[in-house]
Amino acid sequence: LYLAYQALTRPLPPIGGTGGMPEWAPEETIAPTSTATEPAPAPEPTTTTPVVPTIASARQIDPPPDGDENEHPELVDLAIDGDPGTVWYSRTYVRADYGMKSGIGFAVTLAEPATITTVTLDVRGTGGNVEIRVTDPATPTEGEVLASGPVGPGTVFTLAAPTEGQHVVAWFTLLPQTADGSN
């Protein structure tokens, strides 16, 4: 490829010279070249568009012994239906730290394992604290915390490292507060 580029871009020899062949190359080793001076085509860009994995299912997480698995399970599908006008929400608590348990969560199961680099949460409150893990929803507090922090509308968490998995858990250790002051 380099030799072809050199052959296409070198200056033409003087009339009566070596006929366009370099002096160092024997005549039988040089392939005929075009005299056109068209620029080489630009290389194709190598950037890839991120693939958004398909969510197969979701569930609310409120594990016993402190929880009762009743954080509005009937609304879970509304969080993943693609309609920003429909939502899943937890029960309302007097305190942002619940006062009686370590947290509640929301988990999505992907249609197939994927490399996860970011997680986007669109929350109708602000503040609180959420921990993002790629772990089995049955054990939501096990596994490495890959990202954490307060939430709000359109919060994007970038994982410390791309992580392969099929289950993503958002474990809320502190609830965000809505505009009317509810937790």
Coordinates of C-alpha atoms in Angstrom, one line a residue:
L1 CA 0.0 0.0 0.0
Y2 CA 2.9 2.3 0.8
L3 CA 4.6 1.6 -2.5
A4 CA 1.4 2.2 -4.4
Y5 CA 0.9 5.5 -2.6
Q6 CA 4.5 6.5 -3.4
A7 CA 4.0 5.5 -7.1
L8 CA 0.8 7.6 -7.4
T9 CA 2.1 10.7 -5.7
R10 CA 5.7 11.0 -6.8
P11 CA 6.6 13.7 -9.4
L12 CA 6.8 12.7 -13.0
P13 CA 10.3 12.1 -14.4
P14 CA 11.8 14.4 -17.0
I15 CA 11.1 13.4 -20.6
G16 CA 13.6 10.9 -21.8
G17 CA 14.2 9.8 -18.2
T18 CA 13.6 6.3 -16.7
G19 CA 10.0 6.2 -17.9
G20 CA 8.4 6.7 -14.5
M21 CA 10.2 3.9 -12.8
P22 CA 12.5 4.4 -9.8
E23 CA 16.2 3.9 -10.7
W24 CA 16.6 1.3 -7.9
A25 CA 13.9 -1.1 -9.1
P26 CA 14.4 -3.6 -11.9
E27 CA 11.9 -3.1 -14.7
E28 CA 10.3 -6.6 -14.3
T29 CA 9.3 -5.9 -10.6
I30 CA 7.3 -2.7 -11.2
A31 CA 3.7 -3.1 -11.9
P32 CA 2.2 -0.6 -14.4
T33 CA 0.8 2.5 -12.6
S34 CA -1.8 5.0 -13.6
T35 CA -0.7 8.5 -14.5
A36 CA -3.8 10.0 -13.0
T37 CA -3.2 12.1 -9.9
E38 CA -6.5 11.4 -8.1
P39 CA -6.1 11.7 -4.3
A40 CA -6.3 8.5 -2.3
P41 CA -9.8 7.9 -0.8
A42 CA -10.2 9.0 2.8
P43 CA -10.2 6.1 5.3
E44 CA -13.5 5.1 6.7
P45 CA -14.2 6.5 10.2
T46 CA -13.6 3.9 12.9
T47 CA -16.1 5.3 15.5
T48 CA -18.9 3.0 16.5
T49 CA -22.3 3.9 17.6
P50 CA -23.1 2.6 21.1
V51 CA -25.7 -0.2 21.1
V52 CA -28.6 0.3 23.5
P53 CA -29.5 -3.2 24.9
T54 CA -33.1 -4.3 24.9
I55 CA -34.7 -4.5 28.3
A56 CA -36.5 -7.8 28.6
S57 CA -38.1 -7.2 32.0
A58 CA -37.9 -5.2 35.2
R59 CA -38.8 -5.5 38.9
Q60 CA -39.0 -3.5 42.1
I61 CA -36.8 -4.7 44.9
D62 CA -37.9 -4.5 48.6
P63 CA -36.3 -7.7 50.1
P64 CA -37.3 -9.3 53.4
P65 CA -36.7 -9.3 56.3
D66 CA -37.2 -5.5 56.4
G67 CA -39.1 -5.2 53.1
D68 CA -42.3 -6.8 51.9
E69 CA -41.7 -6.7 48.0
N70 CA -44.5 -4.2 47.7
E71 CA -43.0 -1.1 46.2
H72 CA -45.8 -0.8 43.7
P73 CA -45.0 -3.9 41.7
E74 CA -48.1 -3.2 39.5
L75 CA -46.3 -0.1 38.1
V76 CA -43.0 -1.7 37.2
D77 CA -43.7 -2.1 33.5
L78 CA -44.5 1.7 33.3
A79 CA -40.8 2.4 33.9
I80 CA -39.6 0.6 30.8
D81 CA -42.5 1.2 28.4
G82 CA -40.7 4.1 26.6
D83 CA -43.4 6.6 27.5
P84 CA -42.0 9.5 29.7
G85 CA -45.6 10.2 30.9
T86 CA -45.8 6.9 32.7
V87 CA -43.7 6.0 35.7
W88 CA -42.9 3.5 38.5
Y89 CA -42.6 5.0 41.9
S90 CA -42.0 3.7 45.4
R91 CA -44.1 4.2 48.5
T92 CA -43.7 7.5 50.3
Y93 CA -41.5 7.5 53.4
V94 CA -41.2 9.9 56.2
R95 CA -37.4 9.9 56.1
A96 CA -35.2 9.7 53.0
D97 CA -33.2 6.9 54.8
Y98 CA -36.4 4.9 55.3
G99 CA -35.8 4.6 59.1
M100 CA -36.4 0.8 59.0
K101 CA -34.4 -0.7 56.1
S102 CA -31.2 -0.3 54.2
G103 CA -32.9 0.6 50.9
I104 CA -35.1 -0.3 48.0
G105 CA -34.2 -1.0 44.4
F106 CA -35.2 -1.3 40.8
A107 CA -33.7 -3.9 38.5
V108 CA -33.8 -4.4 34.8
T109 CA -33.0 -7.7 33.0
L110 CA -31.6 -7.3 29.5
A111 CA -32.7 -9.6 26.7
E112 CA -29.1 -10.9 26.5
P113 CA -25.8 -10.2 28.2
A114 CA -24.2 -6.9 27.2
T115 CA -21.3 -4.6 27.9
I116 CA -22.7 -1.9 30.1
T117 CA -20.8 1.4 30.2
T118 CA -23.5 3.9 31.3
V119 CA -26.9 3.8 33.1
T120 CA -29.5 6.5 32.7
L121 CA -32.1 7.1 35.4
D122 CA -34.9 9.6 34.8
V123 CA -36.2 10.4 38.3
R124 CA -39.0 12.8 39.3
G125 CA -37.2 14.0 42.4
T126 CA -33.7 15.2 43.2
G127 CA -31.0 14.2 45.6
G128 CA -30.9 11.0 47.6
N129 CA -28.3 8.3 46.7
V130 CA -28.4 5.4 44.4
E131 CA -25.8 2.6 43.9
I132 CA -25.5 1.0 40.5
R133 CA -24.5 -2.7 40.4
V134 CA -24.5 -5.4 37.8
T135 CA -25.8 -8.2 40.0
D136 CA -28.6 -10.6 40.4
P137 CA -31.8 -8.8 41.6
A138 CA -32.3 -11.5 44.2
T139 CA -29.1 -10.2 45.9
P140 CA -29.3 -6.5 45.1
T141 CA -26.6 -5.3 47.6
E142 CA -24.0 -7.9 46.6
G143 CA -21.5 -7.2 43.9
E144 CA -19.3 -4.2 43.3
V145 CA -20.8 -0.7 43.4
L146 CA -19.9 0.5 39.8
A147 CA -21.3 4.0 40.2
S148 CA -23.2 6.0 42.8
G149 CA -24.5 9.4 43.7
P150 CA -27.6 11.6 43.8
V151 CA -30.3 11.4 41.2
G152 CA -32.6 13.7 39.3
P153 CA -34.2 14.0 35.9
G154 CA -32.0 12.5 33.2
T155 CA -29.2 11.4 35.5
V156 CA -26.4 9.5 33.7
F157 CA -24.0 7.3 35.6
T158 CA -20.8 6.2 33.9
L159 CA -19.5 3.0 35.2
A160 CA -15.9 2.9 36.5
A161 CA -15.2 0.2 33.9
P162 CA -17.3 -1.4 31.1
T163 CA -19.0 -4.4 32.7
E164 CA -20.5 -7.5 31.1
G165 CA -23.8 -8.5 32.5
Q166 CA -27.5 -9.1 32.1
H167 CA -29.0 -7.6 35.3
V168 CA -28.6 -4.0 36.3
V169 CA -29.7 -2.9 39.8
A170 CA -30.3 0.6 41.0
W171 CA -30.2 0.4 44.8
F172 CA -31.5 3.5 46.5
T173 CA -29.9 4.0 49.9
L174 CA -31.5 7.4 50.3
L175 CA -34.7 8.5 48.5
P176 CA -34.8 11.6 46.3
Q177 CA -37.2 14.3 47.3
T178 CA -40.1 15.4 45.0
A179 CA -41.1 19.0 44.5
D180 CA -43.7 18.7 47.2
G181 CA -41.1 17.5 49.8
S182 CA -42.1 13.8 49.7
N183 CA -39.5 11.1 49.9

